Coordinates of C-alpha atoms in Angstrom, one line a residue:
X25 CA 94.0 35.8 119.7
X26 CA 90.2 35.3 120.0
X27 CA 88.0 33.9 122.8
X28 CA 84.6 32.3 122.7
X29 CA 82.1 32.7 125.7
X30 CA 78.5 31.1 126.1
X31 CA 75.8 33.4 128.0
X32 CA 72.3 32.7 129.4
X33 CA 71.6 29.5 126.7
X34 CA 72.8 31.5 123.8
X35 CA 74.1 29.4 120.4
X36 CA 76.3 32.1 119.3
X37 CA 79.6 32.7 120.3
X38 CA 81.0 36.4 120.9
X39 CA 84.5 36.7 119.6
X40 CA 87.0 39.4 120.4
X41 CA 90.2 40.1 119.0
X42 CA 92.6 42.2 120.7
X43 CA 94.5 42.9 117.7
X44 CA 91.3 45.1 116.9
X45 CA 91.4 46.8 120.1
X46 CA 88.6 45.2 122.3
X47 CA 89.5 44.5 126.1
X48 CA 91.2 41.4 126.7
X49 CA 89.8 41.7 130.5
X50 CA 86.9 39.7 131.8
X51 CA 83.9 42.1 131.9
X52 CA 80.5 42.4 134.7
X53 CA 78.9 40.0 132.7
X54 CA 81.5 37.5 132.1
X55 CA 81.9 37.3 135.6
X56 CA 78.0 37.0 136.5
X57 CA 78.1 33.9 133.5
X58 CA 81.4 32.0 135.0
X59 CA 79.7 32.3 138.8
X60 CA 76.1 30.8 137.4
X61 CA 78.6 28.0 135.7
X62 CA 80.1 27.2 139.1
X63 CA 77.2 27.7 141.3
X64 CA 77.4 23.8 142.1
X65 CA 80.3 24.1 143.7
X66 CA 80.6 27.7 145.0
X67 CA 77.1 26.2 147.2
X68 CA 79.0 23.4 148.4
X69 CA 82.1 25.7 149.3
X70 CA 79.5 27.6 151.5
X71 CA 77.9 24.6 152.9
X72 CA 80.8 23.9 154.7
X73 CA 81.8 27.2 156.2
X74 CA 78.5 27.3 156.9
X75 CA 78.7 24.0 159.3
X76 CA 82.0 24.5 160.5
X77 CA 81.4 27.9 161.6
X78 CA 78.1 25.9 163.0
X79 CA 79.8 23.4 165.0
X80 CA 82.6 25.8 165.9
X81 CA 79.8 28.0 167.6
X82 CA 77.9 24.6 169.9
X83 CA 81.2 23.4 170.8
X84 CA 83.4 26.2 171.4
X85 CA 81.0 28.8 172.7
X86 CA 79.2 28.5 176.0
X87 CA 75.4 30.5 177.0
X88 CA 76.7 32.8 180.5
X89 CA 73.7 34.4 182.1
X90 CA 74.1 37.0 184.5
X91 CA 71.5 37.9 187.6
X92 CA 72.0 41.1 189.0
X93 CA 70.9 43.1 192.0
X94 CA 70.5 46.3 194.1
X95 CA 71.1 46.9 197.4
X96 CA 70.6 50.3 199.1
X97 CA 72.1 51.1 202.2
X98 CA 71.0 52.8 205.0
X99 CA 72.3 54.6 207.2
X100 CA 70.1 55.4 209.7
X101 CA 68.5 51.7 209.5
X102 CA 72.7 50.7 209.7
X103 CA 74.1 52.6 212.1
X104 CA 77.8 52.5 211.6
X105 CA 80.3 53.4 214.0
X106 CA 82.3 56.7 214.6
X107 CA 85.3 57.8 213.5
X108 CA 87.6 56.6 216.1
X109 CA 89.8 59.2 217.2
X110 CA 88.1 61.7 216.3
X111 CA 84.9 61.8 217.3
X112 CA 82.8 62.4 213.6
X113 CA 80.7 60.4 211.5
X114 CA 82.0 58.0 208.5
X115 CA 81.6 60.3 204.9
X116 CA 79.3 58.3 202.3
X117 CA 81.9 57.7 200.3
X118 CA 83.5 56.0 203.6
X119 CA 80.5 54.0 204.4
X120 CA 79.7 52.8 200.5
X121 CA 83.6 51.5 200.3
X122 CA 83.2 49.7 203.5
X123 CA 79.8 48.0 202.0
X124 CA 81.4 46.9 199.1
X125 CA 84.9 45.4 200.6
X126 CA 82.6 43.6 203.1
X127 CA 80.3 42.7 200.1
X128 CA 82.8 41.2 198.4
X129 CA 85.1 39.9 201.1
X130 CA 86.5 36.3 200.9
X131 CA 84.2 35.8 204.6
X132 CA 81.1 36.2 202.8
X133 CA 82.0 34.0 199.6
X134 CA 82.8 31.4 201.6
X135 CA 80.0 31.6 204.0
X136 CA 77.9 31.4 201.0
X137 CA 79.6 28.4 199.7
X138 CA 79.4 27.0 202.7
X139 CA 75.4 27.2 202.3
X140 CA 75.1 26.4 199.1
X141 CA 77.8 23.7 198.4
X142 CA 80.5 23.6 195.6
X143 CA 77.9 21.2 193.3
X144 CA 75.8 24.2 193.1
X145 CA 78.9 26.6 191.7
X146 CA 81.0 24.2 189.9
X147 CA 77.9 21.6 188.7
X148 CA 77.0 17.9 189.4
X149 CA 80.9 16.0 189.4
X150 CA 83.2 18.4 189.9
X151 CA 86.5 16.3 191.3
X152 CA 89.6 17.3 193.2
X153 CA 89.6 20.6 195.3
X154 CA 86.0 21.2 194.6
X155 CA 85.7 23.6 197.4
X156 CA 88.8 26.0 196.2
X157 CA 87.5 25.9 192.5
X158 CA 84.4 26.7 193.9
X159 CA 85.5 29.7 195.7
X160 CA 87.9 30.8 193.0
X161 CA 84.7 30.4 190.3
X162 CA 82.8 32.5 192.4
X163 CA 85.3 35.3 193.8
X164 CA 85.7 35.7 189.3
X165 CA 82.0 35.6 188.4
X166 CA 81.0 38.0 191.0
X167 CA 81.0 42.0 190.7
X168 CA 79.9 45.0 192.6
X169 CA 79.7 48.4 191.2
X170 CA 78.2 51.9 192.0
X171 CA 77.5 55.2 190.8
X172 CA 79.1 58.2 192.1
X173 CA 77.1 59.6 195.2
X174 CA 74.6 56.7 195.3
X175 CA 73.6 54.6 198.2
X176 CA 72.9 51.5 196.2
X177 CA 75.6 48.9 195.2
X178 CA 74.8 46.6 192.2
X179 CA 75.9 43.5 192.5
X180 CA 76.0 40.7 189.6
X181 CA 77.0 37.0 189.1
X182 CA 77.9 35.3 185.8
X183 CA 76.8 31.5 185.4
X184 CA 76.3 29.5 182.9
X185 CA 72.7 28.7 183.2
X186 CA 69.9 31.0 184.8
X187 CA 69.1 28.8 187.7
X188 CA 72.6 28.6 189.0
X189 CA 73.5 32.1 188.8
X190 CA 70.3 33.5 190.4
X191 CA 70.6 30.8 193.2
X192 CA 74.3 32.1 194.0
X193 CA 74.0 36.0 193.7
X194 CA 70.9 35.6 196.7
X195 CA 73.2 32.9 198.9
X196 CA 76.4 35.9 198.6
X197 CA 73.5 38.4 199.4
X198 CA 72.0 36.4 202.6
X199 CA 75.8 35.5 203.8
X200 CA 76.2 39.4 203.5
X201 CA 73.2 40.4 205.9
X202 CA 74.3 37.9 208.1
X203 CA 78.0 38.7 208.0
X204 CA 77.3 42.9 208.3
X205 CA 74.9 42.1 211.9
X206 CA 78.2 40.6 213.6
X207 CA 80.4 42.7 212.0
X208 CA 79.2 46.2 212.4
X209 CA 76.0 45.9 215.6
X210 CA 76.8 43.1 217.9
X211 CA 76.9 38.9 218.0
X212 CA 74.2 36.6 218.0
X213 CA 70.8 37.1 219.7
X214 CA 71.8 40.3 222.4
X215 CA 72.6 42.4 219.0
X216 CA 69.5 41.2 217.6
X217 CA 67.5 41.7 221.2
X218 CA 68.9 45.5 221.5
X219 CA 68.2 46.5 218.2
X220 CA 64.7 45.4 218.5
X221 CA 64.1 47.0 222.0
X222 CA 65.4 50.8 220.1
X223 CA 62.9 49.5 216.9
X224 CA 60.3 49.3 219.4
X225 CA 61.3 52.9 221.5
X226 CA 61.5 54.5 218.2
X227 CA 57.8 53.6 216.9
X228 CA 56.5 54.5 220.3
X229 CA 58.1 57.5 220.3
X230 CA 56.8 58.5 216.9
X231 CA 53.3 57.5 218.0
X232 CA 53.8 59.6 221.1
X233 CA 54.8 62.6 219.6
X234 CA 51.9 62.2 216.9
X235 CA 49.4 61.9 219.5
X236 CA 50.6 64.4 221.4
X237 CA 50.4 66.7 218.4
X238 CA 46.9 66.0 217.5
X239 CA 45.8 66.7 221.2
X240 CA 47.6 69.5 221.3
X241 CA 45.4 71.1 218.2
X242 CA 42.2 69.5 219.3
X243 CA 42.3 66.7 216.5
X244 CA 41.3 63.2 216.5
X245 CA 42.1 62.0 212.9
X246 CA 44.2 64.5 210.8
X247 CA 43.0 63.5 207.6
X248 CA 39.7 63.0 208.2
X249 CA 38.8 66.1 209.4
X250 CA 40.8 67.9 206.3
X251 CA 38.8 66.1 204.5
X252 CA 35.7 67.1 206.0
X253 CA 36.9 70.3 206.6
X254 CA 37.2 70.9 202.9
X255 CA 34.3 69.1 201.6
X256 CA 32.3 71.6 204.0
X257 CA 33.7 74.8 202.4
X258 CA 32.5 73.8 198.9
X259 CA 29.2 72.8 200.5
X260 CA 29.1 76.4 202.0
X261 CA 30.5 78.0 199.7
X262 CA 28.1 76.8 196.5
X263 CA 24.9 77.5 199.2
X264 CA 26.1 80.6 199.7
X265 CA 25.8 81.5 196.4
X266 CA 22.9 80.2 195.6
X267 CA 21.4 82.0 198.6
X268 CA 22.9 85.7 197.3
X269 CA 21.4 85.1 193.9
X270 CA 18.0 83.7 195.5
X271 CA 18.3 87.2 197.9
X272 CA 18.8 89.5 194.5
X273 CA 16.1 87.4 192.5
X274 CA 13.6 88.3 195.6
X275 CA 14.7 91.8 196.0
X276 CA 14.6 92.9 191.8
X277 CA 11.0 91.4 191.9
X278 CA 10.1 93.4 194.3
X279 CA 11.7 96.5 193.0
X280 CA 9.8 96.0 189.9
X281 CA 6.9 95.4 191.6
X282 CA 7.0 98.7 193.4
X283 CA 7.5 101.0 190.3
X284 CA 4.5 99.2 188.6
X285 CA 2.5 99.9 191.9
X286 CA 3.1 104.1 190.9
X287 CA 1.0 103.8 188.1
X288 CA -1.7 102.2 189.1
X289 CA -4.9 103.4 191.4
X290 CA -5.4 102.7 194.6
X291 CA -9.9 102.4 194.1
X292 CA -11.6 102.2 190.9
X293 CA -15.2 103.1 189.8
X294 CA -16.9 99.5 190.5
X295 CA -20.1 101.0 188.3
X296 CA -22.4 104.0 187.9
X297 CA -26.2 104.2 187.9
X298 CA -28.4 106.9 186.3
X299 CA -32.4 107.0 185.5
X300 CA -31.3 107.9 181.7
X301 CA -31.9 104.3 181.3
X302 CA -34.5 103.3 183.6
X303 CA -36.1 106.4 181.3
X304 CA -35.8 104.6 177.9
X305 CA -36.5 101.3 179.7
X306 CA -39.7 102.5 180.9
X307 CA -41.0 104.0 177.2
X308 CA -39.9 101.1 175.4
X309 CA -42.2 98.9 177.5
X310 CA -44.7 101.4 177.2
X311 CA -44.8 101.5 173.3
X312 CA -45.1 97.7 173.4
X313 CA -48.4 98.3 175.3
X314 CA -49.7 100.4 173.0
X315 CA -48.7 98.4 169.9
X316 CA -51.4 95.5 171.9
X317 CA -54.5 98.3 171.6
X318 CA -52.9 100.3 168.7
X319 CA -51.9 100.3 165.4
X320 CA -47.9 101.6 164.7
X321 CA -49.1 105.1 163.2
X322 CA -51.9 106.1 166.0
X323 CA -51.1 109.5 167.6
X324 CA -50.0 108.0 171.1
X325 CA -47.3 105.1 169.5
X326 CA -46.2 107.7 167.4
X327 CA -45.4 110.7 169.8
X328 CA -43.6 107.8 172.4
X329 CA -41.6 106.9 169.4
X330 CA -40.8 110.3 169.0
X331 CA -39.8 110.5 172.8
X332 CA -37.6 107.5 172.6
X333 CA -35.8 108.6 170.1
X334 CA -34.8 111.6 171.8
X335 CA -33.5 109.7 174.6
X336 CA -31.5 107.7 172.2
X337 CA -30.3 110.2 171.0
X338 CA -29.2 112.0 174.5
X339 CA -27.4 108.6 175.1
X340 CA -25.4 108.7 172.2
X341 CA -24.3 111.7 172.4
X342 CA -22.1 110.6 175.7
X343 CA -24.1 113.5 177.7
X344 CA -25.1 111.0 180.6
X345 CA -21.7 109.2 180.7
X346 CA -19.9 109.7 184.4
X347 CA -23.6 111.3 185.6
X348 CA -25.2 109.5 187.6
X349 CA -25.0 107.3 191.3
X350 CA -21.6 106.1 191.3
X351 CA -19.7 103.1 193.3
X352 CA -16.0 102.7 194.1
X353 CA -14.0 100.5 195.4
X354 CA -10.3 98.8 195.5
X355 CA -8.6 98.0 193.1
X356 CA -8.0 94.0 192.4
X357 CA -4.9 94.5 190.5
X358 CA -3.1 96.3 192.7
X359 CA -4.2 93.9 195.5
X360 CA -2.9 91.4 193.8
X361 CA 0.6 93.5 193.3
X362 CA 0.8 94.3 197.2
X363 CA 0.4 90.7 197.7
X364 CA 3.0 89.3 194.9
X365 CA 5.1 92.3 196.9
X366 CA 5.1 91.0 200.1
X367 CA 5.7 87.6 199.6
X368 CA 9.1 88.7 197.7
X369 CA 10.3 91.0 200.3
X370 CA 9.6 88.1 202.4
X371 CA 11.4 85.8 200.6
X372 CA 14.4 88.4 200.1
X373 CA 14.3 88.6 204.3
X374 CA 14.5 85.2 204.5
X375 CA 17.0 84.6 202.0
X376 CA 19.7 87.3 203.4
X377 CA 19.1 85.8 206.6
X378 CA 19.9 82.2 205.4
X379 CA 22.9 84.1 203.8
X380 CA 24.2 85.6 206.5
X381 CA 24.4 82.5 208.8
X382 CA 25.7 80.4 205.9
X383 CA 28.2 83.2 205.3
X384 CA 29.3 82.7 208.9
X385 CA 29.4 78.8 209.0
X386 CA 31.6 79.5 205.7
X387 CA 34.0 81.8 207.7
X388 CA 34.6 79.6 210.3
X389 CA 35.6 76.7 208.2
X390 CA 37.4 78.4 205.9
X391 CA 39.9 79.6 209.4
X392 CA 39.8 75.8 210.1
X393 CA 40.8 75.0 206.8
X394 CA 43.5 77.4 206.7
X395 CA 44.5 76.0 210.4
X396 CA 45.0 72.5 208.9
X397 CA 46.8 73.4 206.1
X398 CA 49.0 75.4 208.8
X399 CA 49.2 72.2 210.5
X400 CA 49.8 69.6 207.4
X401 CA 53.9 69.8 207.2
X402 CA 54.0 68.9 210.9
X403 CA 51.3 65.9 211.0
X404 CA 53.4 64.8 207.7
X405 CA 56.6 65.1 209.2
X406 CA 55.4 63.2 212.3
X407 CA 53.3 60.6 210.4
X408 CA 56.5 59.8 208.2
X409 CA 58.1 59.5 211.4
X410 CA 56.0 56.6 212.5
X411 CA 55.4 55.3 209.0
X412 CA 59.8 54.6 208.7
X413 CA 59.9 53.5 212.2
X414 CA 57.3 50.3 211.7
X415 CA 59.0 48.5 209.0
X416 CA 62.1 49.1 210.8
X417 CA 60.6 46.8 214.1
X418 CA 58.9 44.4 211.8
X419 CA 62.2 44.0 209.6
X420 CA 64.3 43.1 213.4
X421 CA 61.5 41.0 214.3
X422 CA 61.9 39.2 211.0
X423 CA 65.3 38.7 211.7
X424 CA 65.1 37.5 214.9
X425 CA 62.3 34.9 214.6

């Protein structure tokens, strides 16, 4: 028994023969060969899975889109009522399962409904019961859920376009507000009235107590004067330094100053006169007189030269030096010391006096500073105080307008 297979163009056949023990099974490549044979029709097999599973997906499966939201709840913004009975609060737990059943409660869906219209829900043509399909639609499409211990409830709604589900979600949201001020303050315009009268007697309050505060320290504007208050110790606080190192500067000069001052005189020989000179003065003019009448080896010329060269000689053997009339007087460079001296110690005067004032200024700002910062958690606490009561009156005014 043989077989006979074609491959990739080839013109020779491959024969096998099991009788002489070669596998009678189809092989990797044989398999490879018969697909590339077929692939005509294993592309049109494809094809149409391909467009069935196409069509399957436009017809059969519909786009939902889903809008979601947070709402936190607050207690002291929602007062709720006591435990009746008993006399104590509602736990969080409590108050967050209340929410939520009121969130969700038929009241509100229907109120929303109501606002919105069943066309909105169902589409353009719903027939028949719209209003109960409606309802039903959106009591399935909408969802609350919360995390353990949280004070915000997310709620989501499932539509089947964008528009529609976003449009929904905030008309369930607005019925909810509405529904929760009857429910849980009072009816109509008094609830409405009294909660703005306490929004307004709690911002005054806050203001008062504020005010009162900042009286009570001496304080206009809190943060200003912190501000200033601390911009004014780094002032101080860099002069100050420079003034100590301006005050050292002035006081090592004139340190210095007054050990050079040891070493040198107090007067100084201004210059000394002796007749040693006038002497040699006196015979050198002499001999130039006698060279007008005489010739250079006469008797006269040559005993005055002998004469002057004596007294050259006494003169440079240093035997008239410090002899003579003598003149002293002070001495310039130390004059000019004293005075370099005195304007240092008067600059180091100055400068420790600058320091010690600045070094004053710098303590009392420093116990103001340390007074405000004393002060800060109060003003904050108070200021936070007023702060959370505004929004809360311009929130009730909101409502009420």
């Amino acid at each position: 028994m043989t077989r006979d297979q074609d491959i990739a163009g080839s013109t020779e056949g491959r024969v096998t023969g099991l009788g002489s023990g070669a596998r009678g099974d189809l092989d990797l490549f044989d398999v490879i060969a018969l697909a590339w044979s077929e692939k005509g029709f294993i592309a049109l097999i494809f094809a149409l899975v391909f467009a069935v599973g196409v069509a399957l997906s436009l017809t059969m499966l519909k786009p939902s889109y889903e809008a979601r939201s947070s709402l936190m709840i607050l207690q002291d913004d929602n007062p709720t009522p006591a435990t009746a009975g008993s006399g104590g609060a509602f736990t969080l737990a409590q108050v967050m399962q209340s929410e939520s059943q009121l969130l969700s409660s038929a009241t509100v869906l229907r109120r929303a409904l109501a606002e919105i219209g069943p066309d909105m829900v169902l589409g353009t043509g719903a027939g028949g019961d719209a209003g109960t399909s409606a309802l039903r639609a959106m009591s399935n499409s909408f969802s609350l859920s919360r995390e353990p211990n949280s004070t915000a409830i997310n709620a989501s709604y499932t539509a089947d376009t964008a528009e529609r589900s976003a449009l929904v979600l905030n008309a369930i949201i607005d019925a909810y507000l509405d529904y929760r001020e009857e429910v849980l303050i009072e009816t109509g315009v008094r609830g409405l009235s009294v909660r703005r009268e306490q929004a307004n007697a709690a911002v005054e309050e806050a203001q008062a107590a504020r005010d009162a505060f900042l009286l009570r320290h001496d304080l206009s504007n809190f943060e200003i004067e912190q501000q200033t208050t601390d911009a004014l110790v780094g002032n101080l606080t860099d002069r100050v330094n420079t003034s100590s190192a301006n005050r050292d500067s002035a006081l090592a000069g004139a340190l210095a100053i007054r050990e050079r001052l040891r070493s040198v005189p107090e007067n100084i020989e201004l210059y000394v006169e002796n007749g040693v000179d006038a002497v040699l003065l006196d015979r050198q003019s002499e001999r130039a007189r006698l060279l007008a009448r005489y010739q250079p080896g006469a008797p006269a010329v040559i005993a005055l030269d002998r004469e002057i060269a004596a007294i050259e000689a006494f003169l440079a053997s240093g035997a008239s030096d410090g002899r003579g009339q003598s003149r002293t007087g002070p001495n310039p460079v130390r004059q000019s010391l004293e005075t370099d001296l005195a304007t240092r110690e008067a600059n180091a005067r100055a400068e420790a006096s600058m320091l010690a004032a600045l070094e004053q200024q710098l303590r009392v700002n420093r116990d103001e500073a340390a007074r405000l910062r004393q002060l800060e958690p109060e003003f904050t606490r108070l200021e936070q105080n007023v702060v959370a009561a505004v929004p809360r009156l311009w929130a009730v005014r909101m409502r009420s307008a």
